[in-house]
mmCIF file of C-alpha atoms and ligand atoms in Angstrom:
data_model
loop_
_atom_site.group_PDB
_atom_site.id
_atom_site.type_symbol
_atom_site.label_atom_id
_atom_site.label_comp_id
_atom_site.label_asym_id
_atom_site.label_seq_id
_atom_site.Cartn_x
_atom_site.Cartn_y
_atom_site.Cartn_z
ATOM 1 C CA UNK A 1 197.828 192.355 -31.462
ATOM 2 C CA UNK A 2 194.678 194.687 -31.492
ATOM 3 C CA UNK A 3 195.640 197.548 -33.565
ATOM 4 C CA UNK A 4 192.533 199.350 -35.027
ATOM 5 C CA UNK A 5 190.229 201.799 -32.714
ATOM 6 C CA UNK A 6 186.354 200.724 -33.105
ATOM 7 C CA UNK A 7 183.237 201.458 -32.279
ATOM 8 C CA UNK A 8 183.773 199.952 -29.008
ATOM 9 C CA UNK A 9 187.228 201.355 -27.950
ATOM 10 C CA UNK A 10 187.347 202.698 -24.881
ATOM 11 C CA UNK A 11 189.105 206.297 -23.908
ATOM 12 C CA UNK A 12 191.518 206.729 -21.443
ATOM 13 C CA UNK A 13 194.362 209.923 -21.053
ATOM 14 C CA UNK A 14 196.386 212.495 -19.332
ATOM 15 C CA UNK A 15 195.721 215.944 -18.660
ATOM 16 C CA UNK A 16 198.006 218.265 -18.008
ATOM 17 C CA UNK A 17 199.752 221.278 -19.574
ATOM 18 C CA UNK A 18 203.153 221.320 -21.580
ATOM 19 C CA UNK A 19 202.515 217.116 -21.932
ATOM 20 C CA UNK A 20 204.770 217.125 -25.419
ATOM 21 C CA UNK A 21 207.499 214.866 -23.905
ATOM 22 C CA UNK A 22 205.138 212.951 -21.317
ATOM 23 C CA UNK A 23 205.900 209.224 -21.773
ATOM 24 C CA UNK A 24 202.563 208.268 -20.088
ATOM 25 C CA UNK A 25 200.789 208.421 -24.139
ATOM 26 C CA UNK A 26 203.831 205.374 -25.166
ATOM 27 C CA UNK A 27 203.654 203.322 -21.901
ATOM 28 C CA UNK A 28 199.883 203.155 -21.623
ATOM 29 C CA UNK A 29 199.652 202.265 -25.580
ATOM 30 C CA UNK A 30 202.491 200.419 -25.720
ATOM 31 C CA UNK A 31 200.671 197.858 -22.779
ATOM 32 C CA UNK A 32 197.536 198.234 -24.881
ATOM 33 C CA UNK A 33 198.942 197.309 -27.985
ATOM 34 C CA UNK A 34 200.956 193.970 -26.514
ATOM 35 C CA UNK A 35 197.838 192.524 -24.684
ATOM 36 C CA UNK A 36 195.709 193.384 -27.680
ATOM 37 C CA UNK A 37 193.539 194.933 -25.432
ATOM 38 C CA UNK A 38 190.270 197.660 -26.856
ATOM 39 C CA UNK A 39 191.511 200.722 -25.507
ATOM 40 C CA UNK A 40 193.454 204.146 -26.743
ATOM 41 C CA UNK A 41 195.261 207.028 -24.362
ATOM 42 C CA UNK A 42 195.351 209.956 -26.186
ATOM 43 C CA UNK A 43 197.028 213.080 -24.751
ATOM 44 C CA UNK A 44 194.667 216.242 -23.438
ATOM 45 C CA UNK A 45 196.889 219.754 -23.447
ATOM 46 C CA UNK A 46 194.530 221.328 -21.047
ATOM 47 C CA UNK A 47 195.322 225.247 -20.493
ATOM 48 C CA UNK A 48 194.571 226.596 -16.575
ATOM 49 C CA UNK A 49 191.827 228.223 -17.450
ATOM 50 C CA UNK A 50 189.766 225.383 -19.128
ATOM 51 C CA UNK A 51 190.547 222.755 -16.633
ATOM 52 C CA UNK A 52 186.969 222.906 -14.700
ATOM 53 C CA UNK A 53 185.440 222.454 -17.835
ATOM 54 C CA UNK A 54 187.534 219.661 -19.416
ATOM 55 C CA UNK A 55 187.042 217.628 -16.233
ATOM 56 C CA UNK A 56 183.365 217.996 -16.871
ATOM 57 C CA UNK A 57 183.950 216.848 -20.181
ATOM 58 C CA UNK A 58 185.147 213.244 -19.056
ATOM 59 C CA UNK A 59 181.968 212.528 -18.187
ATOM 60 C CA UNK A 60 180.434 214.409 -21.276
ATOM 61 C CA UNK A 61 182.390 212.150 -23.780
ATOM 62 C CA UNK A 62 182.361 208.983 -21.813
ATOM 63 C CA UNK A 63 186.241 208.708 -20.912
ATOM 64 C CA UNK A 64 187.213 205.743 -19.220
ATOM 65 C CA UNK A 65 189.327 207.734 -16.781
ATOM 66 C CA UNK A 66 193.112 209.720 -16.982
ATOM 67 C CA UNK A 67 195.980 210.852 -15.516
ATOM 68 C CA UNK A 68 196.322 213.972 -14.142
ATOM 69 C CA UNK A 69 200.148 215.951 -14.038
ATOM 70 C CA UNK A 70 201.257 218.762 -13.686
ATOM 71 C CA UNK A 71 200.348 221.628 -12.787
ATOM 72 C CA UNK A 72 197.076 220.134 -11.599
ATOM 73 C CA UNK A 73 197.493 217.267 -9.443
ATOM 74 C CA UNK A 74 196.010 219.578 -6.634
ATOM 75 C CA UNK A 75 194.013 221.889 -8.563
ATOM 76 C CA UNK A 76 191.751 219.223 -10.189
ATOM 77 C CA UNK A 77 190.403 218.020 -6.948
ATOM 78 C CA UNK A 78 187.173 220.292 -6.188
ATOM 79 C CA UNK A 79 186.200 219.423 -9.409
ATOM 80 C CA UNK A 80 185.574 215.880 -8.808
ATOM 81 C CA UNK A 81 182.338 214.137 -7.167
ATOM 82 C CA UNK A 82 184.749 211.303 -4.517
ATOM 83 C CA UNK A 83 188.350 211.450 -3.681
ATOM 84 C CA UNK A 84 189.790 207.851 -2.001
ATOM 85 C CA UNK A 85 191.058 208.268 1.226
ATOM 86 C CA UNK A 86 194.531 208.028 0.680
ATOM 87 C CA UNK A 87 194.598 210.792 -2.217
ATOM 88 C CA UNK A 88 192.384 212.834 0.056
ATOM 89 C CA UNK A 89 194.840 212.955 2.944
ATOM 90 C CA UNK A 90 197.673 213.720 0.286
ATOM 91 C CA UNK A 91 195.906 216.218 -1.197
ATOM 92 C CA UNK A 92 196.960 215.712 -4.553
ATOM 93 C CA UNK A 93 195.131 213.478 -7.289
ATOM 94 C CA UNK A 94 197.174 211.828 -10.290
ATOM 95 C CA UNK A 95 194.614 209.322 -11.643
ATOM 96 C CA UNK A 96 190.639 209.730 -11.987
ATOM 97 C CA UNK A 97 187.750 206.979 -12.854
ATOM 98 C CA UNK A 98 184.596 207.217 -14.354
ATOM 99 C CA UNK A 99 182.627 205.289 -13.078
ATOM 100 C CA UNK A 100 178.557 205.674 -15.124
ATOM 101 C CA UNK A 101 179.387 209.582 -14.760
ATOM 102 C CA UNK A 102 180.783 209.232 -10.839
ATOM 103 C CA UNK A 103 184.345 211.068 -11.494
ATOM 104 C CA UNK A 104 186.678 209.726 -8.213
ATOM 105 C CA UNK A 105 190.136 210.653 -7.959
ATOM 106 C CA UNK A 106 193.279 208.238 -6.315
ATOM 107 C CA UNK A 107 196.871 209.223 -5.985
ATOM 108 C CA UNK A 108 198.825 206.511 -7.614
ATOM 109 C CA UNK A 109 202.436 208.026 -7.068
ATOM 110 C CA UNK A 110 202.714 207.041 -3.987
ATOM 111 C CA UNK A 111 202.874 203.195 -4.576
ATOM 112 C CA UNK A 112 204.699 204.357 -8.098
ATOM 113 C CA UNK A 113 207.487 205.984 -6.046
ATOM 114 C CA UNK A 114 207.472 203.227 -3.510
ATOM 115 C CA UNK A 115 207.840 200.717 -5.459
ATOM 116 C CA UNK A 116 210.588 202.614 -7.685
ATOM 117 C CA UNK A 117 212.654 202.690 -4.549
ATOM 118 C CA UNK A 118 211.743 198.868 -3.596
ATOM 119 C CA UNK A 119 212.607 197.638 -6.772
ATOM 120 C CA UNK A 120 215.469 199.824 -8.409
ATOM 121 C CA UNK A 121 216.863 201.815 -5.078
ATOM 122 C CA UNK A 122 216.855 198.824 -2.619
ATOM 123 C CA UNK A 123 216.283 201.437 -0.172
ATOM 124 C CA UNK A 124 214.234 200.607 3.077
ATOM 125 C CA UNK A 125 213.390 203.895 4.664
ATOM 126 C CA UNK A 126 213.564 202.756 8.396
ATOM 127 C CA UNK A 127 215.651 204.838 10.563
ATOM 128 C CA UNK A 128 216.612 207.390 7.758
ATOM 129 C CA UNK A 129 216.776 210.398 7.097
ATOM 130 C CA UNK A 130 215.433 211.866 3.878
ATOM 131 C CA UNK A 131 215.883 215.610 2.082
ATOM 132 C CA UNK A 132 212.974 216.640 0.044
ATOM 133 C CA UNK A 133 213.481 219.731 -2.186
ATOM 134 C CA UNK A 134 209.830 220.776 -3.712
ATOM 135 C CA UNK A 135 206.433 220.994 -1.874
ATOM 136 C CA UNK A 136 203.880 220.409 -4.760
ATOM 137 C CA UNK A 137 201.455 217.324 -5.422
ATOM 138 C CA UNK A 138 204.520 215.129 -6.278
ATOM 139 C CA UNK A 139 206.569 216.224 -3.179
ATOM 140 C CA UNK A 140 203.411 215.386 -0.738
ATOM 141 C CA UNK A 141 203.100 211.822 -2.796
ATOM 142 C CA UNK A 142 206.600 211.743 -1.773
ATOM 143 C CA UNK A 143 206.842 212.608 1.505
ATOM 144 C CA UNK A 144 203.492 210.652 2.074
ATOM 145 C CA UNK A 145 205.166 207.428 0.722
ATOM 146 C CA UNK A 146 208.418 207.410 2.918
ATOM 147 C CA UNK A 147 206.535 208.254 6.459
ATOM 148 C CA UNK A 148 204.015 205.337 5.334
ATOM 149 C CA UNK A 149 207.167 203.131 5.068
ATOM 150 C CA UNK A 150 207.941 205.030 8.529
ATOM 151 C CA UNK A 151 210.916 207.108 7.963
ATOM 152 C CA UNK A 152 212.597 209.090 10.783
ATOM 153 C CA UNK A 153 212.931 211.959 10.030
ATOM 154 C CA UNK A 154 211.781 214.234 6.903
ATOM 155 C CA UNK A 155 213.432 217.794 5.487
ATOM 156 C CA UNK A 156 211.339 219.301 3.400
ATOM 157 C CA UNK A 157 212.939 222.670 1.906
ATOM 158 C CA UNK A 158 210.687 224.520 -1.073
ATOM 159 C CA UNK A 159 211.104 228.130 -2.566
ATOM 160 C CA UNK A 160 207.709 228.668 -1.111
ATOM 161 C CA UNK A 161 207.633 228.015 3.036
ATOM 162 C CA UNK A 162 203.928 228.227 3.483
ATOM 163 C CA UNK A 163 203.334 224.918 0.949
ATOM 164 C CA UNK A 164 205.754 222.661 3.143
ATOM 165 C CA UNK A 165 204.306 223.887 6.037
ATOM 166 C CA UNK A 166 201.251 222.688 4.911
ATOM 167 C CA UNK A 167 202.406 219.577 4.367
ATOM 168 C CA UNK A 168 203.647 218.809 8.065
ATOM 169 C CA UNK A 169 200.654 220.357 9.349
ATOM 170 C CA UNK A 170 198.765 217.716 7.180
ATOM 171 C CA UNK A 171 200.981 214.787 7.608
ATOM 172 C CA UNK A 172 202.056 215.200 11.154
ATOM 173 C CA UNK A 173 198.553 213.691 13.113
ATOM 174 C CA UNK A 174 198.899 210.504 10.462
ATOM 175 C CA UNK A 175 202.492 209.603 11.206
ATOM 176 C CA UNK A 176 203.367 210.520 15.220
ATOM 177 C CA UNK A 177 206.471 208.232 14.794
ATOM 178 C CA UNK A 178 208.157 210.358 12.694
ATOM 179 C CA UNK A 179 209.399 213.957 12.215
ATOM 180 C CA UNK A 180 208.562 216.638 9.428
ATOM 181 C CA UNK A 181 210.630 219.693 9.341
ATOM 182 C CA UNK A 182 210.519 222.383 6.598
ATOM 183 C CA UNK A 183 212.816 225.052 5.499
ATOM 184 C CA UNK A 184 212.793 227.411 3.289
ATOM 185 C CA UNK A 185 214.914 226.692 0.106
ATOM 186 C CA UNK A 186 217.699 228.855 0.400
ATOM 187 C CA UNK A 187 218.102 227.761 3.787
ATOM 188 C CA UNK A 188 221.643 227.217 4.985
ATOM 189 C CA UNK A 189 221.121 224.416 7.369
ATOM 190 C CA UNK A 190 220.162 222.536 4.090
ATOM 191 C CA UNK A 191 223.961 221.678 3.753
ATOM 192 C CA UNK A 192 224.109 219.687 7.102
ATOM 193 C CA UNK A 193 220.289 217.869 6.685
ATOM 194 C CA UNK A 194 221.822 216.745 3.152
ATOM 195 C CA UNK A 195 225.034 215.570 5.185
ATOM 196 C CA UNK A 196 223.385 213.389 7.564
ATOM 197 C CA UNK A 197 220.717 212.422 4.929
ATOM 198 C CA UNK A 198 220.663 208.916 3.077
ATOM 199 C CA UNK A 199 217.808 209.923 0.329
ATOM 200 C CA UNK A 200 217.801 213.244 -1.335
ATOM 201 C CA UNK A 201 214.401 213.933 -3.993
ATOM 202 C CA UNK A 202 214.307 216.811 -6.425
ATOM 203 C CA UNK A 203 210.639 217.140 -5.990
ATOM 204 C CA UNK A 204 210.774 220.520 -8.194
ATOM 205 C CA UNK A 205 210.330 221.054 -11.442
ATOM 206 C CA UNK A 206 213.252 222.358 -11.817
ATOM 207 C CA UNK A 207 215.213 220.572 -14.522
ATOM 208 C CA UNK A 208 211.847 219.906 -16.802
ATOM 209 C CA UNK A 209 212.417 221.650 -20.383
ATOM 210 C CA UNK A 210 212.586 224.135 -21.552
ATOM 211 C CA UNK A 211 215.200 225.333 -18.967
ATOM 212 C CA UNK A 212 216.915 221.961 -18.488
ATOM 213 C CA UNK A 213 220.105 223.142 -16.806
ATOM 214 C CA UNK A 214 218.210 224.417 -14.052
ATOM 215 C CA UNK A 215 219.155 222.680 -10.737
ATOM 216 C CA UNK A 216 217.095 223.038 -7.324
ATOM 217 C CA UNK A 217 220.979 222.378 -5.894
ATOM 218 C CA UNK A 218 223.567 224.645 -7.678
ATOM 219 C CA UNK A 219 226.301 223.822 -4.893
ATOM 220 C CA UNK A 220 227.002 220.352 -6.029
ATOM 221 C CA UNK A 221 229.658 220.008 -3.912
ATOM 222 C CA UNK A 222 226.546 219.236 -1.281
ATOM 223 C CA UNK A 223 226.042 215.808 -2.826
ATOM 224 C CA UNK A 224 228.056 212.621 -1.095
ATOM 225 C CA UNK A 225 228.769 209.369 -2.083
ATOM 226 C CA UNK A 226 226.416 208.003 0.158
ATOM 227 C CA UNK A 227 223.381 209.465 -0.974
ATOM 228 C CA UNK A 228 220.832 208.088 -2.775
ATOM 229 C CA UNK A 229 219.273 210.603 -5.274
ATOM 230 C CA UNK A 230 216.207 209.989 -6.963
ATOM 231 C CA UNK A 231 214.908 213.334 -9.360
ATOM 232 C CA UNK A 232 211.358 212.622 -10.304
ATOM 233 C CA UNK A 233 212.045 214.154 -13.601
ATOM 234 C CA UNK A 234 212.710 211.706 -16.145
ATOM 235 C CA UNK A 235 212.824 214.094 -19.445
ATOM 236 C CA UNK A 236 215.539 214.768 -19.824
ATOM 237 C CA UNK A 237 216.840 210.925 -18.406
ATOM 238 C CA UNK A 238 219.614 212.524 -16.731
ATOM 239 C CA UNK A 239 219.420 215.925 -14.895
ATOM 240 C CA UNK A 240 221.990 218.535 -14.419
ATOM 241 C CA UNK A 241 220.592 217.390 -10.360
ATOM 242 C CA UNK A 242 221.160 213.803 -11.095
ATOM 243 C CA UNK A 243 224.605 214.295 -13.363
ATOM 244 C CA UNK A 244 226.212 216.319 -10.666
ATOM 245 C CA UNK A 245 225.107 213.428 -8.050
ATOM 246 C CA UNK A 246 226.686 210.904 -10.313
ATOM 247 C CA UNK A 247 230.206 212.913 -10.268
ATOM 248 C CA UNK A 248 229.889 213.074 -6.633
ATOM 249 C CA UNK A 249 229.511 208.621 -6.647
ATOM 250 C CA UNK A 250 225.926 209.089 -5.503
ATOM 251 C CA UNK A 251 223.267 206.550 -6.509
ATOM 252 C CA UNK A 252 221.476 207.568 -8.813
ATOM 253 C CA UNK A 253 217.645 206.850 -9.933
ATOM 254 C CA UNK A 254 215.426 209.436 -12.175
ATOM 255 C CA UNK A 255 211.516 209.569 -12.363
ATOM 256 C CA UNK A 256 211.006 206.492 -15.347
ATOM 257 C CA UNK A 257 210.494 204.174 -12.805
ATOM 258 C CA UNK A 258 207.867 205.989 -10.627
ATOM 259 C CA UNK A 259 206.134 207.044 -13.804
ATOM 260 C CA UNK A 260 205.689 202.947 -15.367
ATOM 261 C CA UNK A 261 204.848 202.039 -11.676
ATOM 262 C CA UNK A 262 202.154 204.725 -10.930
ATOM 263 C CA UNK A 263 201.491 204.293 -15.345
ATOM 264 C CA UNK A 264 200.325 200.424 -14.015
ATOM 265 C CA UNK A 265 198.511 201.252 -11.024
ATOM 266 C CA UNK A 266 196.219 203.913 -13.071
ATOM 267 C CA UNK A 267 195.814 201.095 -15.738
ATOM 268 C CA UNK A 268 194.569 198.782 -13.191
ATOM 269 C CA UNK A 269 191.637 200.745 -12.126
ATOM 270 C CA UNK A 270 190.670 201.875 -15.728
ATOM 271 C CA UNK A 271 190.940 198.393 -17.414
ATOM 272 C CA UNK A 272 191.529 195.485 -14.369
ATOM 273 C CA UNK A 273 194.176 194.366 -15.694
ATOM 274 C CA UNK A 274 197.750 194.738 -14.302
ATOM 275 C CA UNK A 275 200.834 194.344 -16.560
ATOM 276 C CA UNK A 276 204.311 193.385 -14.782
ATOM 277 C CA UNK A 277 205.843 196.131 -13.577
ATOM 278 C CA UNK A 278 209.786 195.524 -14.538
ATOM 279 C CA UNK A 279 208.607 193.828 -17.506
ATOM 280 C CA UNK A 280 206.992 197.600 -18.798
ATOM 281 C CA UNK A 281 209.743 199.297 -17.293
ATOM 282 C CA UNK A 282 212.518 197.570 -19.789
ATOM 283 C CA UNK A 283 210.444 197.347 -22.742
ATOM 284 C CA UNK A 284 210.261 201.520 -22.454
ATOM 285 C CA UNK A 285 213.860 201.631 -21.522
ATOM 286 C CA UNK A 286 214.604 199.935 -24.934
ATOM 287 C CA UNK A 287 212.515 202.130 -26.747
ATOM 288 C CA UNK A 288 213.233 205.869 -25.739
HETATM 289 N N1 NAP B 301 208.241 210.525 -12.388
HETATM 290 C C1 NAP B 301 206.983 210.660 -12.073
HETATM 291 O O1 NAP B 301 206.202 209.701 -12.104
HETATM 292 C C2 NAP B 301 206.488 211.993 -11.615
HETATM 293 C C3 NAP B 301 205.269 212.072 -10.932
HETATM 294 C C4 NAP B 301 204.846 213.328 -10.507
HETATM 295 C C5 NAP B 301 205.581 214.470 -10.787
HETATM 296 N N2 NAP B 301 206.760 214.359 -11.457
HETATM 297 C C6 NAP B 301 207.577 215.571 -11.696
HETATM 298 O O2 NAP B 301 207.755 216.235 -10.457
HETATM 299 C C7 NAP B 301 207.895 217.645 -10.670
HETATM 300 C C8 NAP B 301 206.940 218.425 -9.770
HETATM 301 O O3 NAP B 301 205.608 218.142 -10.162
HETATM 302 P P1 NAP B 301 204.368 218.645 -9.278
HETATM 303 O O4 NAP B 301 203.167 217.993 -9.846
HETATM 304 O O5 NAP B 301 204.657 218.524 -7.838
HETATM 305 O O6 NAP B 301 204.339 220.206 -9.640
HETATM 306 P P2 NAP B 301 203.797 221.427 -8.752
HETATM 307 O O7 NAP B 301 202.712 220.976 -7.853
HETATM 308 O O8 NAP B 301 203.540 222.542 -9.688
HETATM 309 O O9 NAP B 301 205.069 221.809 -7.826
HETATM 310 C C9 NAP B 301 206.224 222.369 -8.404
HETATM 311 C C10 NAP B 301 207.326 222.457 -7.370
HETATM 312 O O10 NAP B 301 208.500 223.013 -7.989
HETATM 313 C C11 NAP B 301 208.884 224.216 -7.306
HETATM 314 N N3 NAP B 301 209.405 225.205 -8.254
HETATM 315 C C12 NAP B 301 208.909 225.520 -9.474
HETATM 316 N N4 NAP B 301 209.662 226.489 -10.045
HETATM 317 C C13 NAP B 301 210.624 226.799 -9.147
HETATM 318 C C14 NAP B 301 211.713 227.728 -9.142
HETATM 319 N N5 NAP B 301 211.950 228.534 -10.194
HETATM 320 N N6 NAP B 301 212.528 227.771 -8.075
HETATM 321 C C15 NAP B 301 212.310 226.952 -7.007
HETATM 322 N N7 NAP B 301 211.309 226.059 -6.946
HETATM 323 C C16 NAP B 301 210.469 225.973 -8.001
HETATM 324 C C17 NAP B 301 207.598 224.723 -6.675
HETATM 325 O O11 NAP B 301 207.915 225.616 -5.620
HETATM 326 P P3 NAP B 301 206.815 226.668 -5.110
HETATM 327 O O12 NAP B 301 205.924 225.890 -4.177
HETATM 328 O O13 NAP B 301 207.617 227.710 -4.438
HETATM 329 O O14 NAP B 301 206.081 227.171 -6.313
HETATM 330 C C18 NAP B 301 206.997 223.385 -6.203
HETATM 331 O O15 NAP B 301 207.645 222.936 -5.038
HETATM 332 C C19 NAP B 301 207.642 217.861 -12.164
HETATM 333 O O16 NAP B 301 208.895 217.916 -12.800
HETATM 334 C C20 NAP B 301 206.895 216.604 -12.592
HETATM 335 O O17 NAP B 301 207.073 216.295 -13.931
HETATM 336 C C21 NAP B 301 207.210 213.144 -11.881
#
């Protein structure tokens, strides 16, 4: 087990603001430290303002690559010299690469939240119906993943209309099997798209510290036993979102799972070298 940083260790990291509880500093080093491997990910609070300029400093210092969370999943892309095609259509970046100074940007959440719901949900999206609350990078990962796995039929309800609107008018032309329709959150017809829906995503930040009892649902008499809700927070482990599902015999699943898969994806195209996925997954379920 490689445990001391040399001459030759290479740099990788997330960037983001508020990262104090991120879990992305443990899983990366904790796959680092087991396969002995020359690498460290160290943890870059980044403030709005700066961002431009700490991008530039990736290539400056020689970083390997990082993650990128929020708030700046979107943001960070006109800084960057190539965006792959799928993170391009998303419109939202979570992972960048150096490559000798060449900064290009992938979105790995959509295969993290994909495989989350493969492996843990045993949910195929076929022929369903799915409620998305939230309209931000993570929410157009989402949506992205379940109309590539050709969904039905996809709600998307955020605080702010114009930002799911943008995401059907960007998503539509890719998937012409399926249906995007977006509300604005308060709207009442959210009630009966819950009702006929089988997957439910809290998409919002809503829930993140500090204000943890915040819910993007207050009526929780909206969940139903045949849901399956999935809250891509996973700090705190169980939301007052995900809590009130459980009461209401929903399944359950919060963001841990997404974060390790999209964690391993990111790892891949830093280092080549891909840990097992369920295998990282319990080893940071035993220690947090
Ligand atoms: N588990 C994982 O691997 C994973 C991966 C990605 C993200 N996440 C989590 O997903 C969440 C969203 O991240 P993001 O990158 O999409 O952030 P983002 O781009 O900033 O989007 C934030 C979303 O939350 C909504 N929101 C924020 N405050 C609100 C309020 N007071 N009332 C109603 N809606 C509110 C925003 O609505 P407006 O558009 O109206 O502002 C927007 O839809 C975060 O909690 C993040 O940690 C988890």
């Amino acid at each position: 087990m490689k445990k001391e940083i040399n001459g030759k260790t290479k740099i990788i990291g997330i960037i983001g603001k508020n990262i104090e509880n991120s879990l992305s500093p443990l899983i990366h080093n904790q796959i680092i430290l087991k396969h002995s491997l020359n690498f460290c990910y160290l943890p870059f609070q980044v403030a709005e303002t700066n961002l431009g300029k700490a991008i530039q400093g990736i290539k400056a210092l020689n970083i390997r690559g990082v993650n990128i969370t929020f708030p700046y999943k979107e943001k960070v892309i006109k800084f960057l010299d190539e965006v792959e095609e799928s993170a391009r259509r998303i419109g939202a970046v979570n992972t960048i690469v150096n490559n000798k100074g060449i900064l290009t940007g992938y979105n790995t959440d959509v295969i993290g939240f994909k495989k989350s719901l493969q492996e843990d949900g045993k949910f195929f999206t076929k022929k369903k119906k799915a409620v998305i609350l939230g309209a931000g990078g993570a929410a157009r990962a989402v949506v992205y993943s379940i109309l590539e796995e050709g969904i039905k039929e996809v709600c998307i309800f955020n605080r702010t209309l114009e930002k799911a609107k943008k995401i059907e008018q960007d998503f539509s032309s890719f998937f012409p099997g399926s249906s995007i329709y977006v509300f604005p959150l308060e709207e009442e017809c959210l009630k009966d798209k819950i009702e006929e829906a089988y997957l439910l995503v809290n998409a919002t930040s809503l829930g993140m510290p500090p204000k943890i009892d915040n819910t993007p649902l207050p009526d929780k008499r909206l969940f139903h036993p045949n849901l399956l809700v999935y809250d891509l927070i996973y700090h705190p482990a169980r939301t007052l979102f995900l809590r009130q599902a459980e009461r209401a015999e929903a399944k359950i699943i919060n963001g841990l799972p997404m974060l390790v898969y999209q964690g391993i994806e990111s790892f891949y195209l830093w280092t080549g070298f891909k840990p097992e996925g369920k295998e990282v997954l319990e080893m940071i379920k035993r220690i947090t």
